[in-house]
Short mmCIF file of C-alpha atoms and ligand atoms in Angstrom, two decimals:
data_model
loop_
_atom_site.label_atom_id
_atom_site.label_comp_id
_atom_site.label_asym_id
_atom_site.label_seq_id
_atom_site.Cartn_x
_atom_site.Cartn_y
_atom_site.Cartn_z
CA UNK A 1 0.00 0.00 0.00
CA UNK A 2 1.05 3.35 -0.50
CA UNK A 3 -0.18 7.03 0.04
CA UNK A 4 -2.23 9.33 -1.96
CA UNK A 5 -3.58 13.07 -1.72
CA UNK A 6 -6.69 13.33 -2.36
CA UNK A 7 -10.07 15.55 -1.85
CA UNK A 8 -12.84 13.97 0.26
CA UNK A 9 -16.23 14.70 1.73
CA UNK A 10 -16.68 13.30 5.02
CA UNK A 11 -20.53 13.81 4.74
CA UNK A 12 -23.58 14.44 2.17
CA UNK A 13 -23.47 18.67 3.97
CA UNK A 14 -19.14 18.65 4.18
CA UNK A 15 -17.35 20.28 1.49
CA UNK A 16 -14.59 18.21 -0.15
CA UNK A 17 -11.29 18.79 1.67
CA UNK A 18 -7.66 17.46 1.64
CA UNK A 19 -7.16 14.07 2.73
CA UNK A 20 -4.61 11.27 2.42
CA UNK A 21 -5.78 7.76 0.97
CA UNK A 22 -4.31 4.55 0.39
CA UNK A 23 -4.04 2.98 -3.19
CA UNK A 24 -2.59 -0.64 -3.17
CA UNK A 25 0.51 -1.66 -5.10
CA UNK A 26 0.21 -2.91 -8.38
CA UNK A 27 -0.63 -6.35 -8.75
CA UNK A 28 0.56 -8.81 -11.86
CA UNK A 29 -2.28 -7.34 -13.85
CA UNK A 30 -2.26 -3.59 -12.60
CA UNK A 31 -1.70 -0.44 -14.09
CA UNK A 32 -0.14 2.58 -11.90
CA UNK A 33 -1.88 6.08 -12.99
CA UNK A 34 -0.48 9.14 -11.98
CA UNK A 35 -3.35 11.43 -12.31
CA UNK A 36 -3.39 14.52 -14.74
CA UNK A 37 -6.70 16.31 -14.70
CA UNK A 38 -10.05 15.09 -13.66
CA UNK A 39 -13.28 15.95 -14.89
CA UNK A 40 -16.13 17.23 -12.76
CA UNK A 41 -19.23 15.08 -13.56
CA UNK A 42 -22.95 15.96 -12.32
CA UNK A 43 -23.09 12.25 -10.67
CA UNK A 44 -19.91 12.88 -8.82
CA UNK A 45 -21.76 16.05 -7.18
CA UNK A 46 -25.25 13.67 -6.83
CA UNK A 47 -22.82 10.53 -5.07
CA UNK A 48 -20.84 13.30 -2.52
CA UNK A 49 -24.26 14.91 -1.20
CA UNK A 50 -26.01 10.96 -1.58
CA UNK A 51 -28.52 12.04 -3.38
CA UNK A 52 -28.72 8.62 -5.07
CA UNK A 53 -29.28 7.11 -1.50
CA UNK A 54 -32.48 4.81 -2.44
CA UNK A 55 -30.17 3.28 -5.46
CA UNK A 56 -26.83 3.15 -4.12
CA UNK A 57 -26.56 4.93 -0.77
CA UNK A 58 -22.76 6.94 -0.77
CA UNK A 59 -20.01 6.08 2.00
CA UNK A 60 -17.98 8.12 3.30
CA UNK A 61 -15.33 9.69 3.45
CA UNK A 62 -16.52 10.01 -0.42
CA UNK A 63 -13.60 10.53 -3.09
CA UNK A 64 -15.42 11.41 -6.26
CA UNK A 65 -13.82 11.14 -10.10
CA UNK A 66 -14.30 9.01 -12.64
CA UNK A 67 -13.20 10.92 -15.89
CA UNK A 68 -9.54 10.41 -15.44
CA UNK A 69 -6.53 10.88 -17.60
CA UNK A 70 -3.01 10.15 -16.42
CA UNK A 71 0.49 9.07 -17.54
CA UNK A 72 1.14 5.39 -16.95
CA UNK A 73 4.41 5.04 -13.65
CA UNK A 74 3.89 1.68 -13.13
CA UNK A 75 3.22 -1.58 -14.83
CA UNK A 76 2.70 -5.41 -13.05
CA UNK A 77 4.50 -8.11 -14.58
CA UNK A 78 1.96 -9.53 -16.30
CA UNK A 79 0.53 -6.00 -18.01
CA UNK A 80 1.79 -6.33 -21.97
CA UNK A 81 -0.85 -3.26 -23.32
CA UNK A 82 0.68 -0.57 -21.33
CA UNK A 83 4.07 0.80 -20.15
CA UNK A 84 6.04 3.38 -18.06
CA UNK A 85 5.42 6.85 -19.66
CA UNK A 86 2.04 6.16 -21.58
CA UNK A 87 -1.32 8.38 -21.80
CA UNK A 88 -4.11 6.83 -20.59
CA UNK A 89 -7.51 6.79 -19.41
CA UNK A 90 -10.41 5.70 -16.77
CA UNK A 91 -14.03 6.23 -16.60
CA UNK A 92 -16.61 4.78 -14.30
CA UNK A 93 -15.27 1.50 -13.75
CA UNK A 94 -12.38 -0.24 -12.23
CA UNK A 95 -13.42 -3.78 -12.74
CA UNK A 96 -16.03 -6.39 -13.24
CA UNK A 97 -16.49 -10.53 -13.13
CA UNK A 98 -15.26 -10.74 -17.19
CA UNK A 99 -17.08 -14.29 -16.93
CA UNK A 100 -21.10 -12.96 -17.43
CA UNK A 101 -23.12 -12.60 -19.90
CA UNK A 102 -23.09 -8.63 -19.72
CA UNK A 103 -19.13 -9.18 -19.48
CA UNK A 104 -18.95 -10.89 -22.52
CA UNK A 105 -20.64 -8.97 -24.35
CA UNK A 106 -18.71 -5.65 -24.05
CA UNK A 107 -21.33 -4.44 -22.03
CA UNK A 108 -19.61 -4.20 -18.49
CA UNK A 109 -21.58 -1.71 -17.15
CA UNK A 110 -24.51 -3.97 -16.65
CA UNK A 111 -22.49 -6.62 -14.87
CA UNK A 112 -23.66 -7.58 -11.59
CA UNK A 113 -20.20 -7.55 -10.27
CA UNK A 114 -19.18 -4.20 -11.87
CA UNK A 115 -16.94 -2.29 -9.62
CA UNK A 116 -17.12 1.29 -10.19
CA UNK A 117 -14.45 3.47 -9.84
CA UNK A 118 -15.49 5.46 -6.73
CA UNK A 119 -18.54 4.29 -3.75
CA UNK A 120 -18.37 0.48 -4.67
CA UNK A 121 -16.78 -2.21 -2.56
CA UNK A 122 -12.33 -2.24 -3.00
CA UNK A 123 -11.82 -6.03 -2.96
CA UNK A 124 -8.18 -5.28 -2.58
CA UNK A 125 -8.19 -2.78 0.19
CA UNK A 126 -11.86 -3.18 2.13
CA UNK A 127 -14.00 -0.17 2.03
CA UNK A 128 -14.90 1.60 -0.75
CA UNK A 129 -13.08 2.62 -4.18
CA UNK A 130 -11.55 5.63 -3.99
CA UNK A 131 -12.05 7.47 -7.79
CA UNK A 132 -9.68 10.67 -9.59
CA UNK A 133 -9.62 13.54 -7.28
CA UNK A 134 -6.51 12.24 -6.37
CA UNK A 135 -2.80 12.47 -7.28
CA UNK A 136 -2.85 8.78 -8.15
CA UNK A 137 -5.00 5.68 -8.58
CA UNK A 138 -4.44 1.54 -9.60
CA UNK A 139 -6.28 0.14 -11.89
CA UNK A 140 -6.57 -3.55 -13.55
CA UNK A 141 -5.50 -3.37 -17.47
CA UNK A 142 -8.65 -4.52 -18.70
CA UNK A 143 -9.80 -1.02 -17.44
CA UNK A 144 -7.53 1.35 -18.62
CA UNK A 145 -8.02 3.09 -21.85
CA UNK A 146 -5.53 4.50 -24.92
CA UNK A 147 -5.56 8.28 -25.09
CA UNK A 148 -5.06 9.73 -28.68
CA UNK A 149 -1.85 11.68 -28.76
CA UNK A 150 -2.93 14.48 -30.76
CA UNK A 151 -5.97 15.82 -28.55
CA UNK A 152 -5.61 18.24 -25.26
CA UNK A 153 -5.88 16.14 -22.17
CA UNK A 154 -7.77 18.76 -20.03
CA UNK A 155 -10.60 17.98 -22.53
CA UNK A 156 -9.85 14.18 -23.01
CA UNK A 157 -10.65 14.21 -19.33
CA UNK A 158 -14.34 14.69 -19.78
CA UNK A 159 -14.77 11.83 -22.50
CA UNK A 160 -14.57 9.33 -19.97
CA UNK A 161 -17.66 10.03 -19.02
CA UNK A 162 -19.56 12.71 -20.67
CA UNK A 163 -18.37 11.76 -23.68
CA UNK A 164 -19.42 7.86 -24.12
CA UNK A 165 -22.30 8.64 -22.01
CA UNK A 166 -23.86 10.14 -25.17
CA UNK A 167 -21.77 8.59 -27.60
CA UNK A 168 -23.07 5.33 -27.03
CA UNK A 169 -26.77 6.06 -27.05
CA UNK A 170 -26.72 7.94 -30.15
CA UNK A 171 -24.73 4.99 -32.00
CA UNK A 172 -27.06 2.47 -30.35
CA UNK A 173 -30.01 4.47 -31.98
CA UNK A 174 -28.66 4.00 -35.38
CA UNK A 175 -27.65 5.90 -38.53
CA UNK A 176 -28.96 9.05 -37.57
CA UNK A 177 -27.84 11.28 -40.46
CA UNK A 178 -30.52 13.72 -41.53
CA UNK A 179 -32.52 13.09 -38.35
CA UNK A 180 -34.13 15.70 -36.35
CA UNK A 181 -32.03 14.85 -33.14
CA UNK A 182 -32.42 17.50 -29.90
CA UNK A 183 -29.96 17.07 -27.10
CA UNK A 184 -31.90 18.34 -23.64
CA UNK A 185 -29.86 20.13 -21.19
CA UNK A 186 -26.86 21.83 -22.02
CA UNK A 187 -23.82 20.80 -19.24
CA UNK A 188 -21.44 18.26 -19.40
CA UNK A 189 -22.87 15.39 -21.27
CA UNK A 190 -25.19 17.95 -23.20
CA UNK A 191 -22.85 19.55 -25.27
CA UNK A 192 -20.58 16.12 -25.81
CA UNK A 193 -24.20 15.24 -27.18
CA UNK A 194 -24.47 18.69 -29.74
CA UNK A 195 -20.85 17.54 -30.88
CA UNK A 196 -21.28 13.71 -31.24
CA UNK A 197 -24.49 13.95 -32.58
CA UNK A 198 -23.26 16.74 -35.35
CA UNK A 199 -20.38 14.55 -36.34
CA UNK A 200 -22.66 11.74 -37.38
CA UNK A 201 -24.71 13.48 -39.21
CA UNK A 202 -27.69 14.56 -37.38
CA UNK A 203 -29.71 17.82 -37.81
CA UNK A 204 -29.11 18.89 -34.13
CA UNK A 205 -31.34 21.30 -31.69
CA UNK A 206 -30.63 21.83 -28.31
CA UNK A 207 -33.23 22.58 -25.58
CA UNK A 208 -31.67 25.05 -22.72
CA UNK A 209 -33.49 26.85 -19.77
CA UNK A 210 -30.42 29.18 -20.50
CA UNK A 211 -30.97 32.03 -23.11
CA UNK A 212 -27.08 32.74 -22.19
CA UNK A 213 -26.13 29.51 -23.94
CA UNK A 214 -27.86 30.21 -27.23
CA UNK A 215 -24.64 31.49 -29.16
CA UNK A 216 -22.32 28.68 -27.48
CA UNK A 217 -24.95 25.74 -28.47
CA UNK A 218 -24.87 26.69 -32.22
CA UNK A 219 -20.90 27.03 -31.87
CA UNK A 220 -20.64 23.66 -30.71
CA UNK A 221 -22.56 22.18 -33.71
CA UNK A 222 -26.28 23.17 -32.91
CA UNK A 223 -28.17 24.08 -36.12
CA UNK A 224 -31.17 25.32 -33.75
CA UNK A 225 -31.49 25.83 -30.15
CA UNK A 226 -34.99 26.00 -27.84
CA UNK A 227 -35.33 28.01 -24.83
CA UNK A 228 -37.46 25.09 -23.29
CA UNK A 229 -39.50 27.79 -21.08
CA UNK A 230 -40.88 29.59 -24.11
CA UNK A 231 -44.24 27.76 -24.59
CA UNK A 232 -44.15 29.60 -28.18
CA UNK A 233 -40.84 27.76 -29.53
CA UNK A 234 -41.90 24.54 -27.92
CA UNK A 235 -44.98 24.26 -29.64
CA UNK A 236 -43.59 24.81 -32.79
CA UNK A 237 -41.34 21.96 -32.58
CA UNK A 238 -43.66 19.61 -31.58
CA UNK A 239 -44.23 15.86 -33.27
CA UNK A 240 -40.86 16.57 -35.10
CA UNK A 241 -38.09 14.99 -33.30
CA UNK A 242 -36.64 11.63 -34.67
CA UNK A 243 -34.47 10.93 -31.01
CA UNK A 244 -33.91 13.33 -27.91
CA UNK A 245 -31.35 12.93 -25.89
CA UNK A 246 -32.15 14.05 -22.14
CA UNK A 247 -29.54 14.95 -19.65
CA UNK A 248 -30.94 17.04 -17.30
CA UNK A 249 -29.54 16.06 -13.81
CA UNK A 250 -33.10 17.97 -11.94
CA UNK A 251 -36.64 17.22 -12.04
CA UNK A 252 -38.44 18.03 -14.88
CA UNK A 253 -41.15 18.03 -17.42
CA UNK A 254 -39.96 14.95 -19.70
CA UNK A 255 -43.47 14.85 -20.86
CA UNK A 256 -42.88 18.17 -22.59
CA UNK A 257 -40.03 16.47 -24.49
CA UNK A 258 -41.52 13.94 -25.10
CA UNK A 259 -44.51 15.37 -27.43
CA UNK A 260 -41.87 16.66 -29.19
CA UNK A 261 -41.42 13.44 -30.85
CA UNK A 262 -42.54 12.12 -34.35
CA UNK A 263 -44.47 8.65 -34.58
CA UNK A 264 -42.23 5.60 -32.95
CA UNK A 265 -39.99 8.48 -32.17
CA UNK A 266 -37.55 7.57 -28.82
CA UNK A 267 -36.04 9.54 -25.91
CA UNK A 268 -33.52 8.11 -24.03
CA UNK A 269 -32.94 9.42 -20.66
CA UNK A 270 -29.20 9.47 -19.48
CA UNK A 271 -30.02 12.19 -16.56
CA UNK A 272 -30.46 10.64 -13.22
CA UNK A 273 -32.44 13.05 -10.91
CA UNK A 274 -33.03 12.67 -7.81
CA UNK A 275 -36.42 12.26 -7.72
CA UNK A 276 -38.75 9.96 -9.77
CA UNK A 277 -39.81 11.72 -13.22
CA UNK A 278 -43.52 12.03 -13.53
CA UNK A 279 -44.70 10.25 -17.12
CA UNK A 280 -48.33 10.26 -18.44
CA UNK A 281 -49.31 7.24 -20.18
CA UNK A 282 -50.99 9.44 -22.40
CA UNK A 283 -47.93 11.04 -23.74
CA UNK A 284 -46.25 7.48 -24.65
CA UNK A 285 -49.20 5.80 -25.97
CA UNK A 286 -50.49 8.78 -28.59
CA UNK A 287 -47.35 8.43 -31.28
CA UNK A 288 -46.61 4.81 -29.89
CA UNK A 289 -43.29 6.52 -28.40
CA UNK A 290 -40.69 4.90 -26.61
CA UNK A 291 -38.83 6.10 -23.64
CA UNK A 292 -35.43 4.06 -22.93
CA UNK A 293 -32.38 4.73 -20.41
CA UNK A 294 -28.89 4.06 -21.02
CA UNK A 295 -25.43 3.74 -18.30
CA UNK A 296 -22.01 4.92 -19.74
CA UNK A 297 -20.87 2.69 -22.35
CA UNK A 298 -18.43 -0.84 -21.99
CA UNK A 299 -14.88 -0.56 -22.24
CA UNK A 300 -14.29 -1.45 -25.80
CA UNK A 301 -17.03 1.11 -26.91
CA UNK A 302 -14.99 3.90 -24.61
CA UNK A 303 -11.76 2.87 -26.71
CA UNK A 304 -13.61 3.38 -30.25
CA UNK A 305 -15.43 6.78 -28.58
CA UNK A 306 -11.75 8.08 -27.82
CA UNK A 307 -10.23 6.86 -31.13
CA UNK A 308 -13.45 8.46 -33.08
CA UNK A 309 -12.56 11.52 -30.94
CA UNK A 310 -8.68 11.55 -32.23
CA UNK A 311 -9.53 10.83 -35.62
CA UNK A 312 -12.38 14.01 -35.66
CA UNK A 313 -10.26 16.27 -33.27
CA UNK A 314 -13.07 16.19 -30.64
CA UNK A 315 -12.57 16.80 -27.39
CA UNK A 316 -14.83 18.61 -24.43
CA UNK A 317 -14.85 22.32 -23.95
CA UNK A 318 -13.06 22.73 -20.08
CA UNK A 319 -12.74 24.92 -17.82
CA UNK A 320 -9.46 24.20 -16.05
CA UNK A 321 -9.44 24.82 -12.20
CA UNK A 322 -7.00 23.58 -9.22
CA UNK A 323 -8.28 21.16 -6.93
CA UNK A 324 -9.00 23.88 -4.21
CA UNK A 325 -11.62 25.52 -6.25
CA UNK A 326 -14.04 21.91 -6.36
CA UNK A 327 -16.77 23.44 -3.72
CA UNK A 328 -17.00 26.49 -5.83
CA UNK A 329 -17.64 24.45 -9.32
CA UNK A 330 -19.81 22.03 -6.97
CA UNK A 331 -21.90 25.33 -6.19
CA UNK A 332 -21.70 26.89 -10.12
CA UNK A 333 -22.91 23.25 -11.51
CA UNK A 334 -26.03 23.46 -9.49
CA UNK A 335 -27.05 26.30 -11.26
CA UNK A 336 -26.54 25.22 -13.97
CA UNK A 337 -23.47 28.08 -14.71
CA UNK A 338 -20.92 25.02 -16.58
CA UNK A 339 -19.22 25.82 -19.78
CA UNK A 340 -19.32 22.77 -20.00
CA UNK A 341 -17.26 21.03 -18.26
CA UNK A 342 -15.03 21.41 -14.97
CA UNK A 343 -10.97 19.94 -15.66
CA UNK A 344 -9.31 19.83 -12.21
CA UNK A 345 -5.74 20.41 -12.95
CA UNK A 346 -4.07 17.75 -10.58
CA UNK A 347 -1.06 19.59 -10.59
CA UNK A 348 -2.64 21.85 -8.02
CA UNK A 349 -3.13 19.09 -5.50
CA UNK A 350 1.24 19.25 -5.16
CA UNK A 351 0.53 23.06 -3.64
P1 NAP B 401 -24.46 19.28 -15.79
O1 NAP B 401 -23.16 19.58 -16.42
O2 NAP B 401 -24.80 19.89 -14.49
O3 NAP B 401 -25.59 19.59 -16.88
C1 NAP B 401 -26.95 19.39 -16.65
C2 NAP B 401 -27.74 20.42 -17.44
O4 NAP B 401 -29.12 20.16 -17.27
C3 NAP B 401 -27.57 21.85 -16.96
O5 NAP B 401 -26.43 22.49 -17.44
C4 NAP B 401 -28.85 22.51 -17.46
O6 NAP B 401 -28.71 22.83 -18.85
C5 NAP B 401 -29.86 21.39 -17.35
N1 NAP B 401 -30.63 21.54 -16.11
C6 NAP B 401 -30.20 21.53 -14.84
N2 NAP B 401 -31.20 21.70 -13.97
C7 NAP B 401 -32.31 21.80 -14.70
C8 NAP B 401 -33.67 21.97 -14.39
N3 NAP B 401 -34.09 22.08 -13.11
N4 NAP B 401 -34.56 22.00 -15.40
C9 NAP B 401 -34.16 21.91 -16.66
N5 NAP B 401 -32.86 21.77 -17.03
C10 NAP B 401 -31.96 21.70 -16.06
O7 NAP B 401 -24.60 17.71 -15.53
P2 NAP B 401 -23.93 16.48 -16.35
O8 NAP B 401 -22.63 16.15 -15.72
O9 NAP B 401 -24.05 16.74 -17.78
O10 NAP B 401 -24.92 15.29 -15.92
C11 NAP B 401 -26.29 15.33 -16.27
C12 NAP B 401 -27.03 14.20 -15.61
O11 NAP B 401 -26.61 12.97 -16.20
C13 NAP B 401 -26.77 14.04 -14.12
O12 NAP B 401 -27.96 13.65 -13.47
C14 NAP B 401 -25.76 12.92 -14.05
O13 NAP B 401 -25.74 12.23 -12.83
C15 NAP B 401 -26.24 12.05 -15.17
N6 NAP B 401 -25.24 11.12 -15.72
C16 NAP B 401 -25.70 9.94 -16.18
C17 NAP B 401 -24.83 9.04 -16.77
C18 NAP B 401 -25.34 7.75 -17.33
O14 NAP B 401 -24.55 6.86 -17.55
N7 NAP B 401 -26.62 7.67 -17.62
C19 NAP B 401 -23.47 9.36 -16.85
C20 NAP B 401 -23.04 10.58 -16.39
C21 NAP B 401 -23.94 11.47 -15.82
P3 NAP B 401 -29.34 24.17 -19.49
O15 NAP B 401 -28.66 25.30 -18.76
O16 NAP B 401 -28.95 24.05 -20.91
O17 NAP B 401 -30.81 24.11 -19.29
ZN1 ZN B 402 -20.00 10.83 -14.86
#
């Protein structure tokens, strides 16, 4: 075992603060990260203040971060895909059983022994896993990802999870060039959403409660943006939506969104609010809609995801801030005030 700074929260009402943790040594199969930047994801802010509590309670002390890119300083014996020195990545999880049926079919996330990469059980050290806001972490191979040379790794950060968050719904959709695709909520995974789905083709429109947003939405590959409080604007659109992509992380009026859909139209619902949506039947059943969810994306979908991202130059739009400044993003996020995403520097942690 060795040492780690890191940035905790000792309760759902404590701020994050400094804190030493242990990370275990590297076993035959694991890889030693030392940690660049760290994204800030809505989910890490949801886990810290256990707002998820009826679906996975959080324990503390709580060390959020799961969009993590480092530089490889140790290998185990038995690691042959990585080495001293290289780039790499680590999203949401940190392991799983490889033997199940989910396992085997590159769909991880959905394994019942899925270890994620902070607030699930550490087989290795007891506890809980510890995730990025940290100067280091060890991870096994099979969960470590290549990071394309030629993109900025404040903004590969973000990818990890943002980024095949709505990568992987909008592939799983299908060929969507052409389509009428809207992309609710513009944060974090909302305007990975606007860039993924203009890359494949898609005629994009974004739906924002912020007017401020407008000119940034059409820069990041919008062709139309919604203020979703103007009845007006909304009622134009309606029945003309081929796919919407939600990911607001508050209670809200999906059935709005959804009567913006054409018939057999889908939403798929990657926000995870606290609270229980509220769904008429009435707005499913008229248009024979469908409403579906979807979790991150496996690991071998997160390694095409960054290679699409290398080959098309794509990479989040940060805002890079040192570690000390997390309560204050925490705070902005809430209200919404994220363009669009939070990059902890882990640099800062050494001050
Ligand atoms: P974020 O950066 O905070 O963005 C969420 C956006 O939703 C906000 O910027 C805002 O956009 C909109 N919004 C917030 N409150 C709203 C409200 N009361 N009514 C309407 N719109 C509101 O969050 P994020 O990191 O993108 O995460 C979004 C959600 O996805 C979170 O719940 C998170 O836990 C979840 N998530 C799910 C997965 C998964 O695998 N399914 C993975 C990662 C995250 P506008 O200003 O444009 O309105
Ligand atoms: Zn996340």
């Amino acid at each position: 075992m060795h040492k780690a700074k890191a940035y905790s929260a000792a309760s759902a009402t404590s701020p994050l603060t400094l804190d030493t943790i242990q990370r275990r040594e590297t076993t035959e199969r694991d890889v030693q990260i030392e940690i660049l930047f760290c994204g800030i994801c809505h989910s890490d802010l949801h886990t810290v203040r256990n707002e998820w509590s009826s679906a996975m309670a959080t324990t503390y002390p709580c060390v959020p971060g799961h969009e993590i890119v480092g530089r490889v300083s140790k290998v185990g014996a038995g690691v042959t895909t990585f080495k001293a020195g290289d780039l790499v990545g680590v999203g949401c999880m940190v392991d799983s059983d490889q033997t199940c049926p989910h396992c085997r079919a590159n769909v991880e996330q959905f394994c019942p022994n899925s270890i994620f990469t902070y607030n699930s059980p550490d087989k290795h050290l007891g506890g809980v896993t510890y995730g990025g806001y940290s100067e280091s972490i060890v991870v096994d191979e099979k969960f470590v990802l290549k990071v394309p040379r030629n993109l900025d790794l404040a903004g590969v950060a973000p990818l990890l999870c943002a980024g095949i968050t709505t990568y992987s719904p909008i592939r799983r959709w299908g060929d969507i060039t052409g389509k009428k695709v809207g992309v609710v909520g513009l944060g974090g995974l909302g305007h990975m959403g606007v860039k993924f789905a203009r890359a494949f083709g898609a005629h994009v429109v974004v739906f924002t409660t912020s007017p401020s947003k407008k000119e940034d939405a059409l820069r990041l590959g919008a062709h139309e943006v919604i203020i979703s409080t103007n009845g007006e604007e909304m009622h134009k659109h309606a029945g003309t939506f081929n796919f919407i992509l939600d990911t607001i992380a508050a209670d809200h009026n999906i059935a709005a969104y959804l009567n913006m859909l054409v018939l057999d139209g889908n939403l798929t619902l990657v926000g995870a609010p606290e609270k229980p949506l509220s769904i008429p039947a009435f707005a499913l059943i008229f248009g024979r809609k469908s409403l579906s969810g979807s979790l991150i994306g496996g690991i071998k979908e997160t390694q095409e995801m960054l290679d699409f991202c290398g080959q098309h130059n794509i990479t989040a739009d940060v805002e890079i801030i040192p570690i000390q400044k997390v309560n204050e993003a925490y705070a902005r996020m809430v209200k919404s005030d994220v363009k669009y995403r939070f990059s902890i520097d882990m640099a800062s942690l050494k001050d």
